[in-house]
Every structure is written in C-alpha cells, then in structure tokens.
CSV table of C-alpha atoms in Angstrom, one decimal:
chain,number,residue,atom,x,y,z
A,1,MET,CA,0.0,0.0,0.0
A,2,HIS,CA,2.8,2.4,0.8
A,3,THR,CA,4.3,1.8,-2.6
A,4,MET,CA,1.0,2.9,-4.2
A,5,MET,CA,0.7,5.9,-1.9
A,6,GLY,CA,4.1,7.1,-3.1
A,7,LYS,CA,2.6,7.3,-6.6
A,8,TRP,CA,-1.0,8.3,-5.7
A,9,ALA,CA,-0.9,10.6,-2.7
A,10,PRO,CA,0.0,14.3,-3.3
A,11,PRO,CA,2.3,15.5,-0.4
A,12,LEU,CA,-0.4,17.8,1.1
A,13,GLU,CA,-3.0,15.0,1.0
A,14,ARG,CA,-0.8,12.1,2.2
A,15,SER,CA,-2.0,12.1,5.8
A,16,ARG,CA,-5.6,11.8,5.0
A,17,MET,CA,-5.1,9.3,2.3
A,18,VAL,CA,-2.9,7.0,4.3
A,19,SER,CA,-5.0,7.3,7.5
A,20,PHE,CA,-8.2,6.7,5.6
A,21,THR,CA,-6.7,3.6,3.8
A,22,TYR,CA,-5.3,2.1,6.9
A,23,ALA,CA,-8.4,2.7,8.9
A,24,GLY,CA,-9.7,-0.2,6.9
A,25,SER,CA,-7.6,-2.5,9.1
A,26,GLN,CA,-9.4,-1.2,12.2
A,27,ILE,CA,-12.8,-1.7,10.5
A,28,GLY,CA,-11.8,-5.2,9.7
A,29,THR,CA,-10.8,-5.8,13.3
A,30,VAL,CA,-14.2,-4.5,14.4
A,31,ALA,CA,-16.0,-6.8,12.0
A,32,SER,CA,-13.9,-9.9,13.0
A,33,LEU,CA,-14.4,-9.3,16.7
A,34,LEU,CA,-18.1,-8.7,16.4
A,35,LEU,CA,-18.8,-11.6,14.1
A,36,SER,CA,-16.4,-14.2,15.5
A,37,GLY,CA,-18.2,-14.5,18.8
A,38,VAL,CA,-21.6,-14.8,17.2
A,39,LEU,CA,-20.4,-17.3,14.5
A,40,ALA,CA,-18.5,-19.4,17.0
A,41,GLU,CA,-21.4,-19.5,19.5
A,42,HIS,CA,-24.1,-20.3,16.9
A,43,LEU,CA,-22.4,-22.1,14.0
A,44,GLY,CA,-19.2,-23.5,15.6
A,45,TRP,CA,-15.6,-22.2,15.6
A,46,GLU,CA,-15.0,-23.5,12.1
A,47,SER,CA,-17.5,-21.1,10.6
A,48,VAL,CA,-15.2,-18.2,11.6
A,49,PHE,CA,-12.5,-19.4,9.2
A,50,TYR,CA,-14.9,-20.2,6.4
A,51,PHE,CA,-16.6,-16.8,6.6
A,52,PHE,CA,-13.4,-14.7,6.6
A,53,GLY,CA,-11.7,-16.9,4.0
A,54,ALA,CA,-14.6,-16.4,1.6
A,55,SER,CA,-14.6,-12.6,2.4
A,56,SER,CA,-10.9,-12.4,1.5
A,57,ILE,CA,-11.5,-14.0,-1.9
A,58,LEU,CA,-14.4,-11.6,-2.6
A,59,TRP,CA,-12.1,-8.6,-1.6
A,60,TYR,CA,-9.4,-9.8,-4.0
A,61,ILE,CA,-11.8,-9.8,-6.9
A,62,PHE,CA,-12.7,-6.1,-6.1
A,63,TRP,CA,-9.0,-5.4,-5.8
A,64,LEU,CA,-8.2,-6.8,-9.3
A,65,CYS,CA,-11.0,-4.6,-10.8
A,66,PHE,CA,-10.3,-1.3,-9.1
A,67,ALA,CA,-6.7,-1.1,-8.0
A,68,PHE,CA,-3.9,0.2,-10.3
A,69,ASP,CA,-0.3,0.9,-9.3
A,70,SER,CA,-0.1,4.5,-10.7
A,71,PRO,CA,-2.3,7.2,-12.2
A,72,ASN,CA,-0.7,6.6,-15.6
A,73,ASN,CA,-2.1,3.0,-15.6
A,74,HIS,CA,-5.6,3.8,-14.5
A,75,PRO,CA,-8.1,3.4,-17.3
A,76,ARG,CA,-10.9,5.4,-15.7
A,77,ILE,CA,-9.2,8.4,-14.0
A,78,THR,CA,-9.9,11.8,-15.6
A,79,GLU,CA,-7.1,13.6,-17.3
A,80,ASP,CA,-7.2,16.6,-15.0
A,81,GLU,CA,-6.9,14.4,-11.9
A,82,ARG,CA,-4.1,12.4,-13.5
A,83,LEU,CA,-2.1,15.5,-14.3
A,84,TYR,CA,-2.7,17.0,-10.9
A,85,ILE,CA,-1.4,13.9,-9.1
A,86,ILE,CA,1.6,13.5,-11.3
A,87,HIS,CA,2.5,17.2,-11.1
A,88,ALA,CA,2.0,17.3,-7.4
A,89,ILE,CA,4.1,14.3,-6.7
A,90,GLY,CA,6.8,15.2,-9.3
A,91,ALA,CA,8.7,13.0,-11.7
A,92,ARG,CA,11.0,10.6,-9.9
A,93,SER,CA,12.0,8.3,-12.7
A,94,GLU,CA,15.7,8.9,-12.1
A,95,VAL,CA,15.3,7.9,-8.5
A,96,GLU,CA,13.3,4.8,-9.2
A,97,GLU,CA,15.7,3.6,-11.9
A,98,ALA,CA,18.8,4.0,-9.6
A,99,PRO,CA,20.1,1.1,-7.5
A,100,LEU,CA,18.4,0.7,-4.2
A,101,PRO,CA,20.3,2.7,-1.6
A,102,TRP,CA,20.5,0.0,1.1
A,103,ARG,CA,23.3,1.7,2.9
A,104,GLY,CA,21.3,4.9,3.0
A,105,PHE,CA,18.3,3.1,4.4
A,106,PHE,CA,20.2,1.5,7.3
A,107,THR,CA,22.4,4.5,8.2
A,108,SER,CA,19.5,6.9,8.3
A,109,LEU,CA,18.3,8.0,11.8
A,110,PRO,CA,14.8,8.9,10.5
A,111,VAL,CA,14.5,5.3,9.1
A,112,TRP,CA,15.5,3.9,12.5
A,113,ALA,CA,13.0,6.2,14.1
A,114,LEU,CA,10.3,4.6,11.9
A,115,CYS,CA,11.5,1.1,13.0
A,116,VAL,CA,11.4,2.0,16.7
A,117,ALA,CA,8.0,3.7,16.3
A,118,ASN,CA,6.6,0.7,14.5
A,119,PHE,CA,7.8,-1.6,17.2
A,120,GLY,CA,6.3,0.6,20.0
A,121,HIS,CA,3.0,1.1,18.3
A,122,ASN,CA,2.5,-2.6,17.5
A,123,TRP,CA,3.5,-3.6,21.0
A,124,GLY,CA,0.4,-1.9,22.3
A,125,PHE,CA,-1.7,-2.8,19.3
A,126,TYR,CA,-1.0,-6.6,19.3
A,127,THR,CA,-0.9,-6.9,23.1
A,128,LEU,CA,-4.3,-5.3,23.4
A,129,LEU,CA,-5.8,-6.9,20.3
A,130,THR,CA,-4.9,-10.5,21.5
A,131,ASN,CA,-5.6,-9.9,25.1
A,132,ILE,CA,-8.6,-7.6,25.4
A,133,PRO,CA,-11.0,-10.5,25.1
A,134,THR,CA,-9.2,-12.4,27.9
A,135,TYR,CA,-9.2,-9.3,30.1
A,136,LEU,CA,-12.9,-8.7,29.6
A,137,SER,CA,-13.6,-12.4,30.2
A,138,LYS,CA,-11.4,-13.1,33.2
A,139,ILE,CA,-11.4,-9.7,35.0
A,140,LEU,CA,-14.7,-8.1,33.9
A,141,HIS,CA,-16.6,-11.4,33.4
A,142,PHE,CA,-18.2,-10.7,30.0
A,143,SER,CA,-20.0,-13.4,28.1
A,144,LEU,CA,-18.7,-14.4,24.7
A,145,GLU,CA,-21.1,-12.3,22.6
A,146,THR,CA,-20.9,-9.3,24.9
A,147,ASN,CA,-17.1,-9.7,24.9
A,148,GLY,CA,-17.1,-9.4,21.1
A,149,PHE,CA,-18.9,-6.1,21.2
A,150,PHE,CA,-16.8,-4.5,23.8
A,151,SER,CA,-13.6,-5.9,22.3
A,152,ALA,CA,-14.6,-4.3,18.9
A,153,LEU,CA,-15.6,-0.9,20.3
A,154,PRO,CA,-12.0,0.5,20.8
A,155,TYR,CA,-11.1,-0.3,17.2
A,156,LEU,CA,-14.2,1.5,15.9
A,157,VAL,CA,-13.1,4.6,17.9
A,158,SER,CA,-9.6,4.1,16.5
A,159,ALA,CA,-10.8,4.1,12.9
A,160,ILE,CA,-12.7,7.3,13.4
A,161,ILE,CA,-9.7,9.0,15.1
A,162,MET,CA,-7.4,7.9,12.4
A,163,ILE,CA,-9.4,9.6,9.7
A,164,VAL,CA,-9.9,12.8,11.7
A,165,SER,CA,-6.2,12.9,12.5
A,166,GLY,CA,-5.3,12.5,8.9
A,167,PHE,CA,-7.4,15.5,7.9
A,168,ALA,CA,-6.1,17.6,10.8
A,169,ALA,CA,-2.5,16.8,10.0
A,170,ASP,CA,-2.8,17.8,6.4
A,171,SER,CA,-4.6,21.0,7.4
A,172,LEU,CA,-1.8,22.0,9.7
A,173,ARG,CA,0.7,21.4,6.9
A,174,GLU,CA,-1.3,23.2,4.3
A,175,ARG,CA,-1.8,26.2,6.4
A,176,ARG,CA,1.9,26.1,7.4
A,177,ILE,CA,1.1,26.1,11.0
A,178,LEU,CA,3.6,23.3,11.5
A,179,SER,CA,6.2,21.7,9.3
A,180,THR,CA,5.8,18.2,8.1
A,181,THR,CA,8.5,17.1,10.5
A,182,SER,CA,6.8,18.8,13.5
A,183,VAL,CA,3.4,17.3,12.5
A,184,ARG,CA,4.8,13.8,12.4
A,185,ARG,CA,6.6,14.1,15.7
A,186,VAL,CA,3.6,15.7,17.5
A,187,PHE,CA,1.0,13.3,16.3
A,188,GLN,CA,3.2,10.3,17.1
A,189,PHE,CA,4.0,11.5,20.6
A,190,VAL,CA,0.4,12.5,21.4
A,191,GLY,CA,-0.9,9.3,19.9
A,192,GLN,CA,1.3,7.2,22.3
A,193,LEU,CA,1.2,9.5,25.3
A,194,LEU,CA,-2.5,9.5,25.7
A,195,PRO,CA,-2.9,5.7,25.5
A,196,SER,CA,-0.1,5.4,28.0
A,197,VAL,CA,-2.0,7.5,30.5
A,198,CYS,CA,-5.1,5.5,29.9
A,199,LEU,CA,-3.3,2.2,30.4
A,200,VAL,CA,-1.7,3.4,33.7
A,201,MET,CA,-5.1,4.5,35.0
A,202,LEU,CA,-6.6,1.2,33.8
A,203,GLY,CA,-4.3,-0.6,36.2
A,204,TYR,CA,-5.8,1.1,39.2
A,205,ILE,CA,-9.6,1.1,38.6
A,206,GLY,CA,-10.2,-2.5,39.6
A,207,CYS,CA,-13.4,-4.1,38.4
A,208,ASN,CA,-15.3,-0.9,37.8
A,209,LEU,CA,-17.0,-2.0,34.6
A,210,TYR,CA,-17.8,1.3,32.9
A,211,VAL,CA,-14.6,3.1,33.8
A,212,ALA,CA,-12.6,0.1,32.6
A,213,VAL,CA,-14.3,-0.2,29.2
A,214,THR,CA,-14.0,3.6,28.8
A,215,LEU,CA,-10.3,3.6,29.5
A,216,LEU,CA,-9.7,0.6,27.3
A,217,THR,CA,-11.6,2.2,24.5
A,218,LEU,CA,-9.6,5.4,24.8
A,219,ALA,CA,-6.3,3.5,25.1
A,220,VAL,CA,-6.8,1.8,21.8
A,221,GLY,CA,-8.8,4.5,20.1
A,222,LEU,CA,-6.4,7.4,20.8
A,223,ASP,CA,-3.6,5.3,19.3
A,224,GLY,CA,-5.2,6.1,16.0
A,225,ILE,CA,-3.6,9.5,16.1
A,226,THR,CA,-0.3,7.9,15.2
A,227,ALA,CA,-1.7,7.2,11.7
A,228,ALA,CA,-0.7,10.8,10.9
A,229,GLY,CA,2.7,10.2,12.6
A,230,TYR,CA,4.9,7.3,11.8
A,231,GLN,CA,2.4,5.5,9.5
A,232,VAL,CA,2.6,8.1,6.7
A,233,ASN,CA,6.2,9.2,7.4
A,234,HIS,CA,7.6,6.5,5.2
A,235,VAL,CA,6.1,8.3,2.2
A,236,ASP,CA,7.4,11.6,3.4
A,237,ILE,CA,11.0,10.4,3.5
A,238,SER,CA,11.0,8.4,0.3
A,239,PRO,CA,7.9,8.2,-2.0
A,240,SER,CA,9.8,6.1,-4.5
A,241,HIS,CA,10.9,3.5,-1.8
A,242,ALA,CA,8.1,3.9,0.7
A,243,GLY,CA,7.0,0.3,0.3
A,244,ILE,CA,10.6,-1.0,1.1
A,245,LEU,CA,10.9,1.3,4.1
A,246,LEU,CA,7.6,0.0,5.4
A,247,GLY,CA,8.9,-3.5,4.9
A,248,ILE,CA,12.0,-2.7,6.9
A,249,SER,CA,10.2,-1.0,9.7
A,250,ASN,CA,7.4,-3.6,9.8
A,251,THR,CA,10.0,-6.3,10.3
A,252,PHE,CA,10.6,-4.7,13.7
A,253,GLY,CA,6.9,-4.1,14.0
A,254,THR,CA,6.1,-7.8,13.8
A,255,ILE,CA,8.3,-8.6,16.8
A,256,PRO,CA,5.7,-7.5,19.3
A,257,GLY,CA,3.2,-9.8,17.6
A,258,MET,CA,5.3,-12.7,18.6
A,259,VAL,CA,6.8,-11.5,21.9
A,260,GLY,CA,3.9,-9.4,23.3
A,261,PRO,CA,1.3,-12.2,23.7
A,262,TYR,CA,4.0,-14.5,25.1
A,263,VAL,CA,5.0,-12.0,27.7
A,264,VAL,CA,1.3,-11.5,28.7
A,265,GLY,CA,0.8,-15.2,28.8
A,266,GLN,CA,3.7,-15.7,31.1
A,267,LEU,CA,2.5,-12.9,33.4
A,268,THR,CA,-1.1,-14.3,33.5
A,269,LYS,CA,-0.7,-18.1,33.1
A,270,ASP,CA,-1.1,-19.1,36.8
A,271,PRO,CA,-4.2,-18.5,39.0
A,272,LEU,CA,-2.7,-15.1,40.0
A,273,GLY,CA,-2.9,-14.2,36.3
A,274,GLU,CA,-6.6,-13.7,36.8
A,275,THR,CA,-6.0,-10.9,39.3
A,276,ILE,CA,-5.8,-7.2,38.7
A,277,PRO,CA,-2.2,-6.8,39.9
A,278,GLN,CA,-0.9,-9.0,37.1
A,279,TRP,CA,-2.9,-7.2,34.5
A,280,ARG,CA,-1.7,-3.9,35.9
A,281,LEU,CA,1.9,-5.1,35.1
A,282,VAL,CA,0.8,-5.9,31.6
A,283,PHE,CA,-0.6,-2.4,31.1
A,284,PHE,CA,2.4,-0.7,32.7
A,285,ILE,CA,4.8,-2.5,30.4
A,286,SER,CA,2.8,-1.5,27.3
A,287,ALA,CA,2.7,2.1,28.6
A,288,ALA,CA,6.4,2.2,29.2
A,289,ILE,CA,7.2,0.9,25.7
A,290,TYR,CA,4.8,3.4,24.2
A,291,MET,CA,6.6,6.3,25.8
A,292,VAL,CA,10.2,5.2,25.2
A,293,THR,CA,9.5,4.6,21.5
A,294,ALA,CA,7.5,7.9,21.2
A,295,ILE,CA,10.4,9.9,22.6
A,296,PHE,CA,12.9,8.3,20.2
A,297,PHE,CA,10.7,9.1,17.3
A,298,GLY,CA,10.1,12.6,18.5
A,299,VAL,CA,13.9,13.2,18.6
A,300,PHE,CA,15.0,11.6,15.4
A,301,ALA,CA,12.1,11.5,13.0
A,302,SER,CA,12.1,13.7,9.9
A,303,GLY,CA,9.4,14.8,7.4
A,304,GLU,CA,11.9,15.8,4.7
A,305,LEU,CA,13.0,13.9,1.7
A,306,ALA,CA,15.9,11.6,2.3
A,307,ALA,CA,19.2,12.3,0.5
A,308,TRP,CA,18.8,9.3,-1.8
A,309,GLU,CA,15.4,10.6,-3.0
A,310,THR,CA,16.8,13.8,-4.4
A,311,PRO,CA,16.9,13.7,-8.2
A,312,ARG,CA,19.9,14.9,-10.1
A,313,GLY,CA,20.1,18.6,-10.4
A,314,LYS,CA,18.9,19.2,-6.8
A,315,THR,CA,21.5,19.9,-4.2
A,316,THR,CA,19.7,18.8,-1.1
A,317,ALA,CA,16.5,17.2,0.1
A,318,ASP,CA,15.7,20.4,1.9
A,319,ASP,CA,15.7,22.3,-1.5
A,320,ARG,CA,13.5,19.7,-3.1
A,321,ALA,CA,11.0,19.6,-0.2
A,322,GLU,CA,10.8,23.4,-0.1
A,323,GLU,CA,10.2,23.5,-3.9
A,324,ASP,CA,7.5,20.8,-3.6
A,325,ASP,CA,5.7,22.8,-0.9
A,326,GLU,CA,5.7,26.0,-2.9
A,327,ARG,CA,4.4,24.2,-6.1
A,328,LEU,CA,1.8,22.2,-4.2
A,329,LEU,CA,0.3,25.2,-2.5
A,330,THR,CA,0.0,26.8,-5.9
A,331,ASP,CA,-1.5,23.6,-7.4
A,332,HIS,CA,-4.1,23.5,-4.6
A,333,ASP,CA,-5.3,27.0,-5.6
A,334,LEU,CA,-5.4,26.1,-9.3
A,335,TYR,CA,-7.3,22.8,-8.9
C-alpha cells in the first residue's frame, strides 16, 4: 500500500489518504471481533474461518478490478486528476531507476525512528488486540457475545480518530502552522502519550466496569492519532521507496506480535494471572514501551525527503522539499 501511496498521494494529501486507507484494518478488526463470537457461538468455531476466508476471496476480486499501481495506468481516471497527481508528486523516474540505496536506508536515523515507532505502536496494538477478550472475560466477566462487542468498540473509535487525525495533520501542513517534521513528531508523541496515560489508569480502577471499558476504548482509540505520525512518514521520507521502508520498519513491528502475547501469557498463566495486579503489570509494560519509543521518534524523525530521494540537479533534500511545498500550495489553488 505504501508503494502505491508514493505514486498516488500528493504531499499535502498524504496524511488523510494514508490514514483513511489504513483505517480499513481497524474496521476489519471491528468486523472480526463482532462476528467471530456470534459465529462461534451459533455455528461453531469452524464457521469463523470459512466466513473470513470467503470474504478475502471476494475482496481480492474487487482489488483486481479497481486497484492500479499508478495514475498513468488507471483506465478510468480523468485527465485533469491524473495530471494533478503526477505534477503534485513530481517525476522521480531517475530515483526509481537508480540502484536501491540499502546503505542509506540502514544508516538513516529517520528510518531507524520509523523502526522504533513501528515496534512501539505494534506492541500496544498486538498486546491489546490479542488480550482484550481475555481481560474482559477473566477480569470483567463478560459473556462471549458481549465480549465481542466491547472488544470491537476500541477499534471502531480508533478508525474514526485515524481519519480525523489525517485531515487535521494535512490542514496543519497546508496552512503552514507546523512543518511536516513537526506534524509527524507531534501526532506520534500525542498518539502514544494519551494511550499510555489510559493504560496506567486502567491498572488502578479494579473491576469498575464502565470506567474500565471507557479507558480501554480510549487507550486503543487514541492510538489512531499515530496514523498521521509514523504511519505516513515512510512516504514523506522516500515516496519512491516507501514500500521498502515500510517492509524494513514492519520487520521490527512484527516482533511485538510474537513477543507481546508470550509476555502477557507468562504474566497471567497461573491463578494469579486472573487478578488485577498481574494485568496492571501488563498495562504498565505497554505504557512504558509506548513512551520510550515515542520519545525516540520525537527526537530523530524527519518529514523531509531523504538524500537518496533527491533527483539529479537538486542539491539537497531540503531544497526539493521546499520547492515541492511551494508548487503544491499553488496547485491547490489552481485545482
């Protein structure tokens, strides 16, 4: 998806396009959590796999019909829109044809900031995704169907916040209230600070049902602010290689998917694991990882084009980024 965004998303529309697109993963989480409990309870656990497997095939058919890798290859786009997108993004054929700058990738602090941010974000995401149903069942004593609804609610809130954050971030950039670098840093930090506070509070409210569900919903939902932070930042740094950068950072982002549930399982595997103090430790660990990784991103992240992304004839990425901003603000007025 990031590879396509590098070719489809004009710089001053990147935040909203990326956040809207990736909000789909949250909507999918909502659907799966809502339907899985109902399907399992009434049709058996096998029906869950049949249903979502069939849904994936149906989605793929739509993808084949409507997805194209660039505006130049789309048969139904208007000529005005095609020219606007191409002109806004700029021609980067020289960059795309050059050898991949692997050394540049792995010696870039902004790239490492993406890796760290991806790890931190996904620690909270995977830990909560895989363990919210257990927490609701063991601590708050929800039934299977009710569990599904309250497990899905935080991700519905997250999808809404992702979309709103994307529009807000682009507005701040377009009005020149904040630079791209500042927008990415602020949205990432706030998007991990607020969930951290909610998780710490969640560790102390005991079995207060309504407060627990509210804090859990906010902890997951407010994380959606980071969609306008690290999530889109790959495209800021290198539109031509955004997909590769996402692959690199997502390699680190998948580690929490393996380690996080194991850590939670170890902390909650014995009878004491069904007590609030053990879950408090789970929440505290997630909050700490959120904050440490958010600070790292806030210090080292950048919203400017990387040096390897600068076409020949441009002296620095700063010059190219400044020229792009000037041109795009003019384009917005023209179109």
